[in-house]
PDB file of C-alpha atoms in Angstrom:
ATOM      1  CA  MET A1278       9.666 -31.410  -2.839  1.00 77.00           C
ATOM      2  CA  SER A1279       9.018 -27.757  -3.225  1.00 83.00           C
ATOM      3  CA  ILE A1280      11.647 -25.091  -2.571  1.00 85.00           C
ATOM      4  CA  GLY A1281       9.715 -23.918   0.433  1.00 90.00           C
ATOM      5  CA  GLN A1282       9.585 -27.345   2.002  1.00 90.00           C
ATOM      6  CA  GLN A1283      13.326 -27.757   1.302  1.00 90.00           C
ATOM      7  CA  LEU A1284      14.277 -24.475   2.781  1.00 93.00           C
ATOM      8  CA  LYS A1285      12.261 -25.130   5.966  1.00 95.00           C
ATOM      9  CA  GLN A1286      13.728 -28.564   6.316  1.00 93.00           C
ATOM     10  CA  ALA A1287      17.220 -27.349   5.772  1.00 94.00           C
ATOM     11  CA  ARG A1288      16.658 -24.611   8.448  1.00 96.00           C
ATOM     12  CA  ILE A1289      15.368 -26.992  10.942  1.00 96.00           C
ATOM     13  CA  GLU A1290      18.238 -29.450  10.285  1.00 95.00           C
ATOM     14  CA  ALA A1291      20.630 -26.542  10.722  1.00 95.00           C
ATOM     15  CA  GLN A1292      18.899 -25.779  14.056  1.00 97.00           C
ATOM     16  CA  MET A1293      18.281 -22.194  13.151  1.00 97.00           C
ATOM     17  CA  THR A1294      15.323 -19.858  13.526  1.00 97.00           C
ATOM     18  CA  GLN A1295      13.971 -17.897  10.843  1.00 97.00           C
ATOM     19  CA  GLU A1296      15.319 -14.783  12.435  1.00 97.00           C
ATOM     20  CA  GLN A1297      18.862 -16.246  12.545  1.00 97.00           C
ATOM     21  CA  VAL A1298      18.703 -17.178   8.786  1.00 97.00           C
ATOM     22  CA  ALA A1299      17.238 -13.751   7.871  1.00 96.00           C
ATOM     23  CA  GLU A1300      20.188 -11.986   9.714  1.00 96.00           C
ATOM     24  CA  LYS A1301      22.819 -14.145   8.053  1.00 96.00           C
ATOM     25  CA  ILE A1302      21.523 -13.570   4.505  1.00 96.00           C
ATOM     26  CA  PHE A1303      20.377  -9.876   5.056  1.00 94.00           C
ATOM     27  CA  VAL A1304      16.674 -10.120   4.583  1.00 96.00           C
ATOM     28  CA  SER A1305      13.654  -9.814   6.916  1.00 96.00           C
ATOM     29  CA  ARG A1306      12.292 -12.669   8.890  1.00 96.00           C
ATOM     30  CA  GLN A1307       9.018 -12.213   7.016  1.00 97.00           C
ATOM     31  CA  SER A1308      10.878 -13.042   3.793  1.00 96.00           C
ATOM     32  CA  ILE A1309      12.083 -16.264   5.215  1.00 97.00           C
ATOM     33  CA  SER A1310       8.546 -17.166   6.408  1.00 96.00           C
ATOM     34  CA  ASN A1311       7.077 -16.290   3.073  1.00 95.00           C
ATOM     35  CA  TRP A1312       9.621 -18.483   1.181  1.00 94.00           C
ATOM     36  CA  GLU A1313       9.066 -21.509   3.480  1.00 95.00           C
ATOM     37  CA  ASN A1314       5.284 -21.002   3.244  1.00 95.00           C
ATOM     38  CA  GLU A1315       5.563 -20.552  -0.489  1.00 89.00           C
ATOM     39  CA  LYS A1316       3.795 -17.248  -0.599  1.00 92.00           C
ATOM     40  CA  ASN A1317       6.586 -15.963  -2.861  1.00 89.00           C
ATOM     41  CA  TYR A1318       9.907 -17.064  -4.032  1.00 85.00           C
ATOM     42  CA  PRO A1319      13.505 -16.022  -3.057  1.00 90.00           C
ATOM     43  CA  ASP A1320      15.496 -14.212  -5.730  1.00 87.00           C
ATOM     44  CA  ILE A1321      18.348 -16.080  -7.201  1.00 84.00           C
ATOM     45  CA  MET A1322      20.992 -14.307  -5.016  1.00 91.00           C
ATOM     46  CA  SER A1323      19.055 -15.269  -1.988  1.00 93.00           C
ATOM     47  CA  VAL A1324      18.971 -18.948  -3.144  1.00 90.00           C
ATOM     48  CA  ILE A1325      22.654 -18.718  -3.454  1.00 93.00           C
ATOM     49  CA  HIS A1326      23.188 -17.480  -0.052  1.00 95.00           C
ATOM     50  CA  LEU A1327      20.745 -20.077   1.412  1.00 95.00           C
ATOM     51  CA  SER A1328      22.556 -22.784  -0.475  1.00 93.00           C
ATOM     52  CA  ASP A1329      25.935 -21.771   1.084  1.00 95.00           C
ATOM     53  CA  LEU A1330      24.317 -21.334   4.527  1.00 96.00           C
ATOM     54  CA  TYR A1331      22.608 -24.696   4.500  1.00 95.00           C
ATOM     55  CA  GLU A1332      25.392 -26.437   2.639  1.00 93.00           C
ATOM     56  CA  ILE A1333      22.826 -27.619  -0.003  1.00 90.00           C
ATOM     57  CA  SER A1334      23.880 -27.745  -3.638  1.00 89.00           C
ATOM     58  CA  LEU A1335      22.144 -25.143  -5.883  1.00 86.00           C
ATOM     59  CA  ASP A1336      21.327 -28.042  -8.109  1.00 83.00           C
ATOM     60  CA  GLN A1337      19.234 -29.646  -5.535  1.00 82.00           C
ATOM     61  CA  LEU A1338      17.448 -26.428  -4.495  1.00 80.00           C
ATOM     62  CA  LEU A1339      16.743 -25.181  -8.042  1.00 77.00           C
ATOM     63  CA  LYS A1340      16.017 -28.427  -9.869  1.00 76.00           C
ATOM     64  CA  GLY A1341      14.256 -29.919  -6.864  1.00 71.00           C
ATOM     65  CA  SER A1342      11.238 -27.539  -7.199  1.00 72.00           C
ATOM     66  CA  ASP A1343       9.243 -27.593 -10.505  1.00 71.00           C
ATOM     67  CA  SER A1344       7.272 -24.541  -9.369  1.00 74.00           C
ATOM     68  CA  TYR A1345      10.445 -22.512  -8.693  1.00 76.00           C
ATOM     69  CA  MET A1346      11.838 -23.457 -12.073  1.00 72.00           C
ATOM     70  CA  LYS A1347       8.736 -22.308 -13.602  1.00 75.00           C
ATOM     71  CA  HIS A1348       8.932 -18.975 -11.827  1.00 71.00           C
ATOM     72  CA  LEU A1349      12.644 -18.498 -12.823  1.00 70.00           C
ATOM     73  CA  ASN A1350      11.742 -19.247 -16.422  1.00 70.00           C
ATOM     74  CA  GLU A1351       8.801 -16.804 -16.377  1.00 70.00           C
ATOM     75  CA  SER A1352      10.695 -14.030 -14.502  1.00 68.00           C
ATOM     76  CA  THR A1353      13.752 -14.224 -16.918  1.00 66.00           C
ATOM     77  CA  ASN A1354      11.999 -14.440 -20.133  1.00 64.00           C
ATOM     78  CA  ILE A1355      12.322 -10.900 -21.305  1.00 66.00           C
ATOM     79  CA  VAL A1356      10.441 -11.330 -24.579  1.00 65.00           C
ATOM     80  CA  LYS A1357       7.473 -12.842 -22.961  1.00 69.00           C
ATOM     81  CA  SER A1358       7.431 -10.183 -20.332  1.00 68.00           C
ATOM     82  CA  ASN A1359       7.655  -7.463 -22.976  1.00 74.00           C
ATOM     83  CA  GLN A1360       4.782  -8.914 -24.908  1.00 76.00           C
ATOM     84  CA  LYS A1361       2.612  -8.982 -21.724  1.00 75.00           C
ATOM     85  CA  LEU A1362       3.463  -5.350 -20.998  1.00 76.00           C
ATOM     86  CA  PHE A1363       2.655  -4.404 -24.626  1.00 80.00           C
ATOM     87  CA  VAL A1364      -0.761  -5.986 -24.448  1.00 80.00           C
ATOM     88  CA  LEU A1365      -1.473  -4.388 -21.104  1.00 78.00           C
ATOM     89  CA  ILE A1366      -0.514  -0.936 -22.551  1.00 80.00           C
ATOM     90  CA  VAL A1367      -2.736  -1.369 -25.656  1.00 82.00           C
ATOM     91  CA  ALA A1368      -5.677  -2.717 -23.508  1.00 80.00           C
ATOM     92  CA  THR A1369      -5.305   0.245 -21.123  1.00 78.00           C
ATOM     93  CA  LEU A1370      -5.181   2.765 -23.856  1.00 80.00           C
ATOM     94  CA  PHE A1371      -7.983   1.060 -25.696  1.00 81.00           C
ATOM     95  CA  THR A1372     -10.304   1.203 -22.561  1.00 76.00           C
ATOM     96  CA  MET A1373      -9.392   4.804 -21.838  1.00 75.00           C
ATOM     97  CA  ILE A1374     -10.267   5.826 -25.481  1.00 80.00           C
ATOM     98  CA  ALA A1375     -13.419   3.774 -25.153  1.00 76.00           C
ATOM     99  CA  THR A1376     -14.302   5.641 -22.062  1.00 73.00           C
ATOM    100  CA  LEU A1377     -14.029   8.977 -23.926  1.00 74.00           C
ATOM    101  CA  LEU A1378     -16.069   7.767 -26.982  1.00 78.00           C
ATOM    102  CA  LEU A1379     -18.799   6.170 -24.721  1.00 73.00           C
ATOM    103  CA  THR A1380     -19.070   9.446 -22.940  1.00 72.00           C
ATOM    104  CA  GLN A1381     -20.098  11.070 -26.094  1.00 75.00           C
ATOM    105  CA  TRP A1382     -22.393   8.207 -27.457  1.00 75.00           C
ATOM    106  CA  PHE A1383     -23.966   6.881 -24.125  1.00 70.00           C
ATOM    107  CA  PRO A1384     -24.161   9.429 -21.406  1.00 68.00           C
ATOM    108  CA  GLU A1385     -25.686   6.814 -19.102  1.00 72.00           C
ATOM    109  CA  LYS A1386     -23.832   6.681 -15.716  1.00 74.00           C
ATOM    110  CA  VAL A1387     -23.804   2.845 -15.401  1.00 72.00           C
ATOM    111  CA  THR A1388     -21.935   2.341 -18.680  1.00 72.00           C
ATOM    112  CA  LEU A1389     -19.392   5.042 -17.897  1.00 72.00           C
ATOM    113  CA  ILE A1390     -18.849   3.591 -14.336  1.00 78.00           C
ATOM    114  CA  VAL A1391     -18.208   0.162 -15.690  1.00 78.00           C
ATOM    115  CA  VAL A1392     -15.753   1.199 -18.375  1.00 75.00           C
ATOM    116  CA  PHE A1393     -14.025   3.737 -16.027  1.00 77.00           C
ATOM    117  CA  THR A1394     -13.610   0.985 -13.464  1.00 82.00           C
ATOM    118  CA  LEU A1395     -12.165  -1.285 -16.130  1.00 81.00           C
ATOM    119  CA  SER A1396      -9.756   1.447 -17.250  1.00 78.00           C
ATOM    120  CA  THR A1397      -8.686   1.954 -13.649  1.00 82.00           C
ATOM    121  CA  ILE A1398      -8.098  -1.780 -13.033  1.00 84.00           C
ATOM    122  CA  LEU A1399      -6.006  -2.110 -16.236  1.00 80.00           C
ATOM    123  CA  ALA A1400      -4.016   0.940 -15.430  1.00 80.00           C
ATOM    124  CA  GLY A1401      -3.305  -0.546 -11.947  1.00 82.00           C
ATOM    125  CA  ILE A1402      -2.160  -3.742 -13.430  1.00 80.00           C
ATOM    126  CA  LEU A1403      -0.078  -1.955 -15.889  1.00 78.00           C
ATOM    127  CA  TYR A1404       1.559   0.088 -13.199  1.00 77.00           C
ATOM    128  CA  LYS A1405       2.261  -3.022 -11.088  1.00 77.00           C
ATOM    129  CA  GLN A1406       3.942  -4.681 -14.091  1.00 73.00           C
ATOM    130  CA  ILE A1407       6.061  -1.768 -14.708  1.00 74.00           C
ATOM    131  CA  ILE A1408       7.092  -1.454 -11.054  1.00 73.00           C
ATOM    132  CA  ARG A1409       7.991  -5.271 -11.070  1.00 68.00           C
ATOM    133  CA  ARG A1410      10.509  -4.593 -13.648  1.00 62.00           C
ATOM    134  CA  PHE A1411      12.573  -2.264 -11.511  1.00 57.00           C
TER     135      PHE A1411
END
């Protein structure tokens, strides 16, 4: 059973609303909804609070969901995360340099628009990855 299904089932068994749970663990009701609908995952401290609130073992919550275990593994693997960030930085720099060079060699607007768009998208992804770290 996924962690979202487990959380929803435990909340219903505890006869609590999403709003009540949110107040008890100091998050928004939308966070509870997103976790139960598996739009995103709770952080580890929230899982601990939910475990206490619902009187469910952490072992059952964490190991009962393969997708959450995968999420925890990916989000805590610093080396892998740093490698992704490095690749994004290099790719962004490469596309920006390519944009400058292509401006000189191919002054056609279509080529420039495509490369500029790619550079902007990569810069946005890089920015998102940096923000996620903090």
